[in-house]
Structure formats: C-alpha cells, structure tokens
Short mmCIF file of C-alpha atoms in Angstrom, two decimals:
data_model
loop_
_atom_site.label_atom_id
_atom_site.label_comp_id
_atom_site.label_asym_id
_atom_site.label_seq_id
_atom_site.Cartn_x
_atom_site.Cartn_y
_atom_site.Cartn_z
CA MET X 1 129.82 79.34 163.23
CA THR X 2 129.92 75.53 163.20
CA MET X 3 132.27 73.20 161.15
CA PHE X 4 129.30 72.66 158.88
CA GLU X 5 128.08 76.19 158.39
CA THR X 6 129.83 76.66 154.91
CA PHE X 7 128.01 73.54 153.58
CA ASP X 8 124.66 73.79 151.52
CA THR X 9 121.92 71.28 152.17
CA VAL X 10 122.86 68.20 149.97
CA ALA X 11 120.95 67.84 147.05
CA PHE X 12 119.79 64.94 144.84
CA GLU X 13 121.72 64.91 141.58
CA GLY X 14 121.05 61.45 139.88
CA THR X 15 123.29 58.60 138.92
CA SER X 16 125.05 60.69 136.48
CA SER X 17 126.72 63.09 139.32
CA ASP X 18 130.09 62.83 140.43
CA ASN X 19 129.95 65.18 143.17
CA PRO X 20 130.84 63.29 146.54
CA LEU X 21 128.40 65.55 148.57
CA ALA X 22 125.37 64.85 146.49
CA PHE X 23 122.77 62.10 146.54
CA ARG X 24 122.98 59.85 143.42
CA HIS X 25 120.11 57.54 144.54
CA TYR X 26 118.21 59.06 147.64
CA ASP X 27 115.62 61.03 146.13
CA ALA X 28 113.64 61.91 149.51
CA LYS X 29 110.33 62.75 147.82
CA LYS X 30 110.52 59.84 145.20
CA GLN X 31 107.25 57.89 145.66
CA VAL X 32 107.66 54.06 146.21
CA MET X 33 104.88 51.74 147.28
CA GLY X 34 102.50 54.55 148.11
CA LYS X 35 105.01 56.72 150.22
CA SER X 36 108.10 58.82 149.71
CA LEU X 37 111.53 57.45 150.40
CA GLU X 38 111.82 59.73 153.41
CA GLU X 39 108.73 58.38 155.06
CA HIS X 40 109.75 54.64 154.34
CA LEU X 41 113.41 55.00 155.39
CA ARG X 42 113.06 57.46 158.32
CA PHE X 43 116.93 58.23 158.35
CA ALA X 44 118.45 59.32 161.75
CA VAL X 45 121.71 60.54 162.59
CA ALA X 46 123.37 59.01 165.84
CA TYR X 47 124.49 61.65 168.31
CA TRP X 48 127.09 59.56 169.83
CA HIS X 49 129.22 58.50 166.84
CA THR X 50 128.87 61.67 164.91
CA PHE X 51 129.42 64.27 167.46
CA ALA X 52 130.64 62.59 170.66
CA TRP X 53 133.12 59.88 169.41
CA GLU X 54 136.43 61.62 169.41
CA GLY X 55 138.37 58.95 167.06
CA GLY X 56 139.91 56.88 169.50
CA ASP X 57 140.55 53.13 169.63
CA PRO X 58 141.72 50.65 172.28
CA PHE X 59 145.42 51.57 171.35
CA GLY X 60 145.39 55.33 170.85
CA GLY X 61 143.32 58.45 171.95
CA SER X 62 141.56 61.24 170.02
CA THR X 63 142.48 61.88 166.49
CA PHE X 64 139.58 64.49 165.91
CA GLN X 65 139.48 68.10 166.68
CA ARG X 66 136.15 69.69 167.13
CA ASP X 67 134.94 73.04 168.47
CA TRP X 68 133.24 71.40 171.26
CA TYR X 69 136.12 69.50 172.79
CA PRO X 70 136.75 69.06 175.35
CA GLN X 71 133.22 67.41 176.30
CA ASP X 72 133.48 68.40 179.84
CA SER X 73 131.41 71.44 180.04
CA MET X 74 127.92 72.59 179.47
CA GLU X 75 129.25 75.55 177.33
CA ASN X 76 130.80 72.91 174.96
CA ALA X 77 127.53 70.71 175.05
CA PHE X 78 125.73 73.87 173.78
CA LYS X 79 128.22 74.08 170.89
CA LYS X 80 127.90 70.35 170.08
CA ALA X 81 124.06 71.04 169.77
CA ASP X 82 124.65 73.92 167.28
CA ALA X 83 127.04 71.70 165.37
CA ALA X 84 124.44 68.92 165.22
CA PHE X 85 121.59 70.79 164.13
CA ASP X 86 123.85 72.33 161.48
CA PHE X 87 124.91 69.09 160.36
CA PHE X 88 121.30 67.71 160.31
CA ARG X 89 120.19 70.78 158.14
CA VAL X 90 123.23 69.79 155.56
CA LEU X 91 121.63 66.19 155.29
CA ASP X 92 117.94 67.27 155.54
CA VAL X 93 117.30 64.19 157.84
CA PRO X 94 114.16 63.73 159.56
CA TYR X 95 115.44 62.32 162.87
CA PHE X 96 118.28 61.95 165.28
CA CYS X 97 118.90 59.75 168.22
CA TRP X 98 121.11 60.36 171.53
CA HIS X 99 122.18 58.92 174.74
CA ASP X 100 122.13 61.18 177.82
CA LEU X 101 125.98 61.14 177.79
CA ASP X 102 126.20 62.42 174.47
CA LEU X 103 124.12 65.38 175.17
CA ARG X 104 126.04 66.55 178.20
CA PRO X 105 128.92 65.53 180.61
CA ASP X 106 128.34 63.07 183.35
CA GLN X 107 128.30 65.19 186.72
CA GLY X 108 129.00 62.34 188.96
CA ASN X 109 125.86 62.68 191.07
CA PHE X 110 122.16 62.21 189.90
CA ALA X 111 121.00 65.60 190.99
CA ASP X 112 123.54 67.65 188.80
CA ASN X 113 123.16 65.03 185.87
CA LEU X 114 119.36 65.78 186.16
CA SER X 115 119.99 69.46 186.19
CA THR X 116 122.37 69.39 183.10
CA LEU X 117 119.90 67.14 181.34
CA ASP X 118 117.01 69.52 181.69
CA GLN X 119 119.21 72.23 180.50
CA ILE X 120 120.51 70.69 177.39
CA THR X 121 117.05 69.19 176.40
CA ASP X 122 115.44 72.68 176.74
CA TYR X 123 118.20 74.07 174.31
CA VAL X 124 117.77 70.99 171.99
CA GLY X 125 114.04 71.51 171.94
CA GLU X 126 114.61 75.13 171.01
CA LYS X 127 116.61 73.80 168.21
CA MET X 128 114.14 71.33 167.24
CA ALA X 129 111.59 73.94 167.05
CA GLN X 130 113.49 75.69 164.13
CA SER X 131 114.35 72.52 162.26
CA LYS X 132 112.60 69.64 160.54
CA THR X 133 114.62 67.06 162.53
CA LYS X 134 112.61 65.24 165.21
CA LEU X 135 113.79 62.64 167.76
CA LEU X 136 113.60 59.00 166.83
CA TRP X 137 114.63 57.77 170.29
CA GLY X 138 116.69 58.59 173.35
CA THR X 139 118.55 56.25 175.63
CA ALA X 140 120.63 56.22 178.67
CA ASN X 141 124.52 55.37 178.51
CA MET X 142 124.77 53.16 181.47
CA PHE X 143 128.15 51.22 180.29
CA SER X 144 130.68 53.80 180.16
CA ASP X 145 131.22 55.05 183.83
CA ARG X 146 132.77 52.88 186.16
CA ARG X 147 129.66 52.64 188.32
CA TRP X 148 128.06 50.39 185.50
CA MET X 149 131.18 47.95 185.57
CA SER X 150 128.99 45.02 187.10
CA GLY X 151 125.82 45.95 185.34
CA ALA X 152 122.95 48.54 185.66
CA SER X 153 119.50 46.79 186.45
CA THR X 154 121.59 43.27 186.92
CA ASN X 155 124.25 44.95 189.36
CA PRO X 156 124.63 43.20 192.77
CA ASP X 157 124.52 46.36 194.41
CA PRO X 158 121.23 47.83 195.11
CA ASP X 159 122.50 51.29 195.19
CA VAL X 160 123.34 50.80 191.35
CA PHE X 161 119.98 49.60 190.66
CA ALA X 162 118.51 52.55 192.22
CA PHE X 163 120.73 54.95 190.37
CA THR X 164 119.69 52.89 187.20
CA ALA X 165 116.06 53.60 187.75
CA ALA X 166 116.58 57.29 188.37
CA THR X 167 118.74 57.57 185.13
CA VAL X 168 116.27 55.73 182.98
CA LYS X 169 113.33 57.87 184.18
CA SER X 170 115.31 60.96 183.49
CA CYS X 171 115.98 59.83 180.00
CA MET X 172 112.45 58.60 179.36
CA ASP X 173 111.30 62.13 180.70
CA ALA X 174 113.80 63.85 178.41
CA THR X 175 112.68 61.80 175.22
CA HIS X 176 109.07 62.42 176.18
CA LYS X 177 109.58 66.10 176.56
CA LEU X 178 111.36 66.16 172.99
CA GLY X 179 108.61 64.25 171.25
CA GLY X 180 110.78 61.18 170.79
CA GLU X 181 108.96 58.28 169.00
CA ASN X 182 110.82 55.45 170.72
CA TYR X 183 112.99 54.77 173.85
CA VAL X 184 115.68 52.20 173.77
CA LEU X 185 117.34 50.24 176.39
CA TRP X 186 120.73 48.59 175.40
CA GLY X 187 122.31 46.56 178.30
CA GLY X 188 125.87 47.03 177.68
CA ARG X 189 126.94 45.93 181.09
CA GLU X 190 124.00 43.44 181.23
CA GLY X 191 126.06 40.34 181.38
CA TYR X 192 128.95 38.88 183.19
CA GLU X 193 132.44 37.81 182.93
CA THR X 194 132.53 34.74 185.22
CA LEU X 195 130.10 32.46 186.86
CA LEU X 196 132.19 32.39 189.75
CA ASN X 197 130.64 35.66 190.95
CA THR X 198 127.52 35.79 189.23
CA ASP X 199 124.01 34.65 190.23
CA LEU X 200 122.30 34.13 186.91
CA GLU X 201 118.90 33.81 188.25
CA THR X 202 118.61 36.89 190.34
CA GLU X 203 120.30 39.06 187.69
CA LEU X 204 117.80 38.10 184.93
CA ASP X 205 114.86 38.48 187.31
CA HIS X 206 116.09 41.98 188.26
CA MET X 207 116.47 42.91 184.78
CA GLY X 208 112.95 41.43 184.02
CA ARG X 209 111.55 43.59 187.01
CA PHE X 210 113.18 46.53 185.82
CA LEU X 211 111.86 46.44 182.30
CA ASN X 212 108.31 46.11 183.83
CA MET X 213 109.10 49.15 185.86
CA VAL X 214 109.91 51.04 182.55
CA VAL X 215 106.70 49.77 180.86
CA ASP X 216 104.81 50.95 183.86
CA TYR X 217 106.41 54.27 183.66
CA LYS X 218 105.91 54.64 180.09
CA HIS X 219 101.98 54.41 180.37
CA LYS X 220 102.01 56.69 183.70
CA ILE X 221 103.33 59.59 182.04
CA GLY X 222 101.51 58.91 178.55
CA PHE X 223 104.49 58.22 176.32
CA LYS X 224 102.87 57.20 173.04
CA GLY X 225 106.20 55.88 171.60
CA ALA X 226 107.67 52.22 171.72
CA ILE X 227 109.82 50.87 174.21
CA LEU X 228 112.66 48.91 172.49
CA VAL X 229 115.62 46.68 173.63
CA GLU X 230 118.85 46.05 171.58
CA PRO X 231 120.54 42.69 171.15
CA LYS X 232 124.35 42.28 171.31
CA PRO X 233 126.03 39.07 171.75
CA GLN X 234 129.23 40.43 173.31
CA GLU X 235 131.25 43.69 173.94
CA PRO X 236 131.86 45.05 176.54
CA SER X 237 130.49 42.07 178.78
CA LYS X 238 131.68 38.55 177.83
CA HIS X 239 128.42 36.92 178.18
CA GLN X 240 125.57 39.20 177.28
CA TYR X 241 122.10 38.53 178.49
CA ASP X 242 120.60 40.00 175.24
CA TYR X 243 122.66 37.82 172.90
CA ASP X 244 120.37 38.14 169.85
CA ALA X 245 116.61 38.47 168.84
CA ALA X 246 115.70 34.97 169.53
CA THR X 247 117.25 35.33 173.12
CA CYS X 248 115.46 38.83 173.71
CA ILE X 249 112.24 37.53 172.39
CA GLY X 250 112.34 34.61 174.91
CA PHE X 251 113.40 36.85 177.74
CA LEU X 252 110.43 39.38 176.92
CA ARG X 253 107.98 36.39 176.73
CA LYS X 254 109.37 35.05 180.15
CA TYR X 255 108.68 38.38 181.88
CA GLY X 256 105.24 38.95 180.23
CA LEU X 257 106.60 41.79 178.21
CA GLU X 258 106.06 40.59 174.67
CA ASN X 259 103.05 42.73 173.90
CA GLU X 260 104.95 45.80 175.47
CA VAL X 261 108.35 45.82 174.21
CA LYS X 262 109.94 45.42 170.54
CA LEU X 263 113.45 45.25 169.20
CA ASN X 264 115.94 47.71 168.07
CA LEU X 265 118.20 45.55 165.82
CA GLU X 266 121.72 46.28 164.55
CA GLN X 267 123.54 44.85 161.58
CA GLY X 268 127.10 44.86 163.32
CA HIS X 269 125.40 43.05 166.66
CA ALA X 270 123.84 40.53 164.11
CA ILE X 271 127.16 39.71 162.66
CA LEU X 272 128.82 39.17 165.87
CA ALA X 273 126.10 36.99 166.96
CA GLY X 274 126.96 34.67 164.09
CA HIS X 275 123.77 35.71 162.30
CA SER X 276 122.95 37.95 159.21
CA PHE X 277 121.09 41.08 159.39
CA GLU X 278 118.22 39.88 157.54
CA HIS X 279 117.89 36.82 160.03
CA GLU X 280 117.52 38.98 162.96
CA ILE X 281 114.97 41.27 161.23
CA ALA X 282 112.88 38.19 159.96
CA THR X 283 113.03 36.41 163.30
CA ALA X 284 111.73 39.85 165.02
CA ALA X 285 109.20 40.40 162.37
CA ALA X 286 107.86 36.72 162.64
CA GLU X 287 107.18 37.41 166.37
CA GLY X 288 105.56 40.83 165.74
CA MET X 289 108.40 42.40 167.71
CA LEU X 290 110.36 44.47 165.01
CA GLY X 291 110.64 48.07 165.96
CA SER X 292 113.64 49.89 164.63
CA ILE X 293 117.18 49.47 163.07
CA ASP X 294 120.53 50.76 163.60
CA MET X 295 122.27 50.31 160.13
CA ASN X 296 126.02 50.05 159.89
CA ARG X 297 128.36 47.09 158.87
CA ASN X 298 131.40 45.25 160.46
CA ASP X 299 134.75 44.58 158.97
CA TYR X 300 134.56 40.58 158.12
CA GLN X 301 138.02 40.34 158.91
CA SER X 302 137.81 41.84 162.50
CA GLY X 303 136.34 40.11 165.45
CA TRP X 304 134.62 43.12 167.09
CA ASP X 305 131.98 45.72 166.33
CA THR X 306 133.37 48.24 163.81
CA ASP X 307 130.25 50.26 163.19
CA GLN X 308 131.25 51.33 159.77
CA PHE X 309 128.80 52.96 157.37
CA PRO X 310 126.98 50.41 155.02
CA ASN X 311 128.17 49.85 151.55
CA ASN X 312 126.87 46.57 150.56
CA THR X 313 123.64 47.09 148.56
CA PRO X 314 122.57 43.35 148.12
CA GLU X 315 122.70 43.00 152.10
CA VAL X 316 120.80 46.01 152.71
CA ALA X 317 118.21 45.06 150.07
CA LEU X 318 117.43 41.73 151.63
CA CYS X 319 117.08 43.34 155.16
CA TYR X 320 114.70 46.10 153.87
CA TYR X 321 112.84 43.27 151.97
CA HIS X 322 111.83 41.56 155.29
CA ILE X 323 111.03 45.19 156.81
CA LEU X 324 108.63 45.99 153.89
CA LYS X 325 107.26 42.15 154.06
CA SER X 326 106.30 42.93 157.63
CA GLY X 327 104.71 46.20 156.89
CA GLY X 328 107.44 48.62 157.26
CA PHE X 329 108.31 50.88 160.00
CA THR X 330 105.88 52.49 162.39
CA THR X 331 107.55 54.14 165.16
CA GLY X 332 111.07 52.85 163.98
CA GLY X 333 113.49 53.94 161.46
CA THR X 334 116.95 53.75 160.05
CA ASN X 335 119.53 54.94 162.33
CA PHE X 336 123.25 55.25 161.37
CA ASP X 337 124.88 53.78 164.38
CA ALA X 338 128.04 54.24 162.35
CA LYS X 339 131.31 56.41 162.46
CA VAL X 340 133.76 57.56 160.28
CA ARG X 341 137.18 55.91 160.50
CA ARG X 342 139.57 57.72 162.96
CA GLN X 343 141.65 58.91 159.93
CA SER X 344 138.79 60.64 158.39
CA LEU X 345 139.22 63.95 160.19
CA THR X 346 137.07 66.62 158.15
CA ALA X 347 133.51 67.87 158.08
CA GLU X 348 133.36 66.72 154.40
CA ASP X 349 134.19 63.20 155.51
CA LEU X 350 131.39 63.04 158.07
CA ILE X 351 128.77 64.58 155.49
CA ALA X 352 130.14 61.94 152.82
CA ALA X 353 129.92 59.10 154.94
CA HIS X 354 126.40 59.71 155.67
CA VAL X 355 125.42 60.68 152.14
CA GLY X 356 126.82 57.44 151.04
CA GLY X 357 125.00 55.39 153.51
CA MET X 358 121.67 57.01 152.77
CA ASP X 359 122.18 56.16 149.00
CA ILE X 360 123.22 52.58 149.78
CA CYS X 361 119.96 52.22 151.86
CA ALA X 362 117.86 53.91 149.15
CA ARG X 363 119.33 51.59 146.35
CA GLY X 364 118.79 48.60 148.56
CA PHE X 365 115.26 49.76 149.69
CA GLU X 366 114.12 50.30 146.03
CA ALA X 367 115.41 46.87 145.00
CA ALA X 368 113.49 45.33 147.93
CA ALA X 369 110.26 46.97 146.94
CA THR X 370 110.58 45.77 143.30
CA MET X 371 111.18 42.36 144.22
CA LEU X 372 108.20 42.56 146.79
CA GLU X 373 106.09 43.89 143.99
CA ASP X 374 107.39 41.28 141.56
CA GLY X 375 106.49 38.47 143.85
CA GLY X 376 109.14 36.08 142.80
CA LEU X 377 110.26 35.21 146.16
CA GLU X 378 106.76 34.97 147.79
CA ASN X 379 105.67 32.66 144.82
CA ALA X 380 108.60 30.53 145.53
CA LEU X 381 107.72 30.19 149.24
CA SER X 382 104.12 29.44 148.40
CA GLU X 383 105.14 26.66 145.95
CA ARG X 384 107.64 25.24 148.53
CA TYR X 385 104.89 24.92 151.28
CA ALA X 386 102.15 24.21 148.98
CA GLY X 387 101.49 20.68 150.42
CA TRP X 388 100.57 22.37 153.67
CA LYS X 389 97.55 23.93 152.28
CA SER X 390 95.72 20.71 151.86
CA ALA X 391 92.86 19.91 154.58
CA GLU X 392 94.71 16.57 155.20
CA SER X 393 97.93 18.15 156.21
CA GLN X 394 96.39 20.82 158.38
CA ALA X 395 94.39 17.80 160.20
CA MET X 396 97.77 16.18 160.82
CA LEU X 397 98.90 18.98 162.94
CA ASN X 398 96.03 18.31 165.31
CA SER X 399 96.38 14.82 165.16
CA ASP X 400 98.71 12.42 167.17
CA LEU X 401 101.93 10.35 166.50
CA GLU X 402 99.98 7.08 166.28
CA SER X 403 97.45 8.24 164.04
CA ILE X 404 100.22 9.74 161.73
CA ALA X 405 102.42 6.60 161.91
CA SER X 406 99.48 4.35 160.93
CA ARG X 407 98.72 6.61 157.96
CA VAL X 408 102.52 6.35 156.76
CA LEU X 409 102.12 2.61 157.06
CA SER X 410 98.52 2.16 155.49
CA GLU X 411 99.58 4.57 152.53
CA ASN X 412 103.23 3.61 152.25
CA ILE X 413 104.33 7.10 152.29
CA ARG X 414 107.96 7.22 151.04
CA PRO X 415 108.85 11.04 150.48
CA GLU X 416 111.41 12.11 147.84
CA PRO X 417 113.36 15.21 148.55
CA LYS X 418 112.82 18.27 146.52
CA SER X 419 115.10 20.98 145.52
CA GLY X 420 115.40 24.09 147.82
CA ARG X 421 116.33 26.06 144.51
CA GLN X 422 118.77 28.13 146.56
CA GLU X 423 120.93 28.95 143.59
CA ILE X 424 118.05 29.90 141.37
CA LEU X 425 116.66 32.22 144.21
CA GLU X 426 119.91 33.75 144.65
CA ASN X 427 120.09 34.63 140.89
CA TYR X 428 116.83 35.89 141.10
CA VAL X 429 117.66 38.39 143.97
CA ASN X 430 120.68 39.53 141.82
CA ARG X 431 118.50 40.69 139.11
CA PHE X 432 117.46 43.24 141.21
CA VAL X 433 120.41 44.55 143.23
#
C-alpha cells in the first residue's frame, strides 16, 4: 500500500467547488483552439522534487518521512516507483520526468549504475504498460556526486569526461527504451568558480563536442524525440556556461547544433538570469528553438531557485501566449519542476500542490488562447511596425549608409516619437486574466 492509495483520482468540479483536492479550472477534456487542455498543456510530474527530495535545505536535513526512505537500496527504489505511479493515477497526468539518480541510488561505479538503471527501467516500463502516464523526458544527474564537482563534459579530467559520456549514453538508452519524447541535458556543474584555474576555450569546446556526440548517438539509435538543453545562470556553479536562452542559442550556433537541439526553459532560472519567463520563451521561439518548459516560480524576496509551484495567473498567461503564438508544444510539455515546502509533510500536501499548479496553468492557458483569438496584441504589434511594410522601407534594409543619409537630407526627415502604449496594452491583458 502506498501513501497515495486511499486517494481517488482528482476530478474537475468547477469554480464553485471548495474541495482542495479537486480541479476548479483544469478540465482535461475541454476543447480550446481545436485540442483538449490535456493535449495542449501536456502536464508532467517531476520525479526528483516529488519523490526523491527529502525536505532538506542548506541549514537542515530531511523533514519528510516516506515509505521508500532511505533511498539507498533497490528495494526502496521499487517502492518509490509504486508510489509514483499511484500518484500519477491520482492526478491523471499524461507524463512524468526523471534523472537517473531519482530512479535508483548511485552505486559508485558505472557497471553497477548501468545494471540498476536497467532493473528499475524494466520495472517502470511494466508500470507504464498499466498506466496512461508516459515519459516526457529523461536526463542524467551529473551534479550531485563529488565526481562532478569540476564539471561533467567540461571537466579538466578526461576520465570524468569518459564517465559523463557513458552515463549520458545509458540515460539516453533508458529514455528511448521507455518511449520518452525528449532527452534533456542540464549542465549543473558546467561552469566555473574562478578563472584562476579555468581554461574557458577548452571547456566550451569540449562541451560543444560532447553535445555533438549526443546528437550523433540520438540518430544512431533512432531516437525520434528532441534533444533539449536547459539554461540556468548560477547555482551551483558561480558562472554557468548556459546562462540564459540567448547564451545557449549562441552556443548551439557556434557548434553547429542549431538545427538539432532546442531549449527546455524554466521559470525560476529565467528569474535568476534577470529575465521574465515570457522573455525566455519568446527568445527561444523567435529562433525556432522552443522545446519544453519547467513550470514553477521563485520567491521574489530570495536570491536563489526556490522551485515553488506557480500561483500567478497573469505571469502564466503571458508565457502560454508566446507558446501558443509559436504553434504550441510538439514533443515538449509543462513539467512541474516544483516542490512543496519542507513544512508540507503529507500526501495531501503533494496532491494539492499539483492540483493548484495545474489549475493556475489551465486558467493562464485559457486566457492566453482567448487573447490570441481576440487579436488585440497582434493588431497592436502590426500597427506599431506598419511603417516597415512599405516597399521603400524594405528597400532601405538592402541599401547602404550613404544612400540612407542622402535620403534623410533630401527629404528633410525629422521623425517624431510615437507612443509605445504600454499601459493601454497592460490594461488590455488585464481584461483576460
């Protein structure tokens, strides 16, 4: 019996409900813009925060008590998988995500890690065969163990690079085996603490070469999913090489990967980089590199990645607006890279946190869809850039500085500023959220 076994599958009860374990806004089958909300949002549960995190923080240890603790045996790994799939049943979610270290304990050597990963993914595959929940993406944890303290693919030790390659191969194989729709790489230690002991050029070249190996292996095994990288500006390394969407896009272009790799973007990481989530999504979408999202939020009074569940409908709405505008998810989805607070100890807390996050996302998504169908923002953009539609303006882009300067003189061009109408547009958005 798992800690979730006594809970029924969460139902949609509508906005009049006061049941904390019911959906008030997320009606999975509701049709919006030709697809159901479930098909649009593609919700996923994060194995690491929901099942592997024990409630610790930098100043204190575990606060949770779970049937699968301690997480140092395969016996408890199987118990954790049982609990996870029972939880997926309660939420009726279509997807989940994992790191290898979430599924089973690190054995300290690659051969045993490979053996236990095979064992647990065989077991998870059996659970999946009896469930609607599929794998959105898998990834390798290459940041927790001390072997990764100086990086994974960027490590100055060639043996660590080799261990990294073997680990990622095993996780790609496991993801492929379970029918995963993406494979994610987050370089938690791909960065540096000080330039006094760092060769930047060498480390970046090694990371670029490694990612090319990943893409080559994807094609070799016939993996049809997307390869995604995840930006983050800091934590744990002081200077991360994957700072934000723009940095990652530049890196991918430098190493010839722009047509092979897309981005997995996280709300909390965007905030740490000094951006909004919608900025990161719009940046990736503009370059055709939007893959998937990790949905959460940060505490705006704290300077680190707090990974809380989303609760701000206007923020979420603008994020989904840009996702919808770019065509919506293909292989990607909405993964809740979020954790309950360390004082939230019960099974009910875990369920309610996800229910609330799914409701907020559904509210934001429907607002985004209504705004897009209304067309107000797109009309405002079209009007603001209307001057560039003329043949003369387009010809100027193919001209030169001398010709343009001559025209400014001959026509006595004296442009007057035009209003950006920001407050009017903000008021427009507020009509929907």
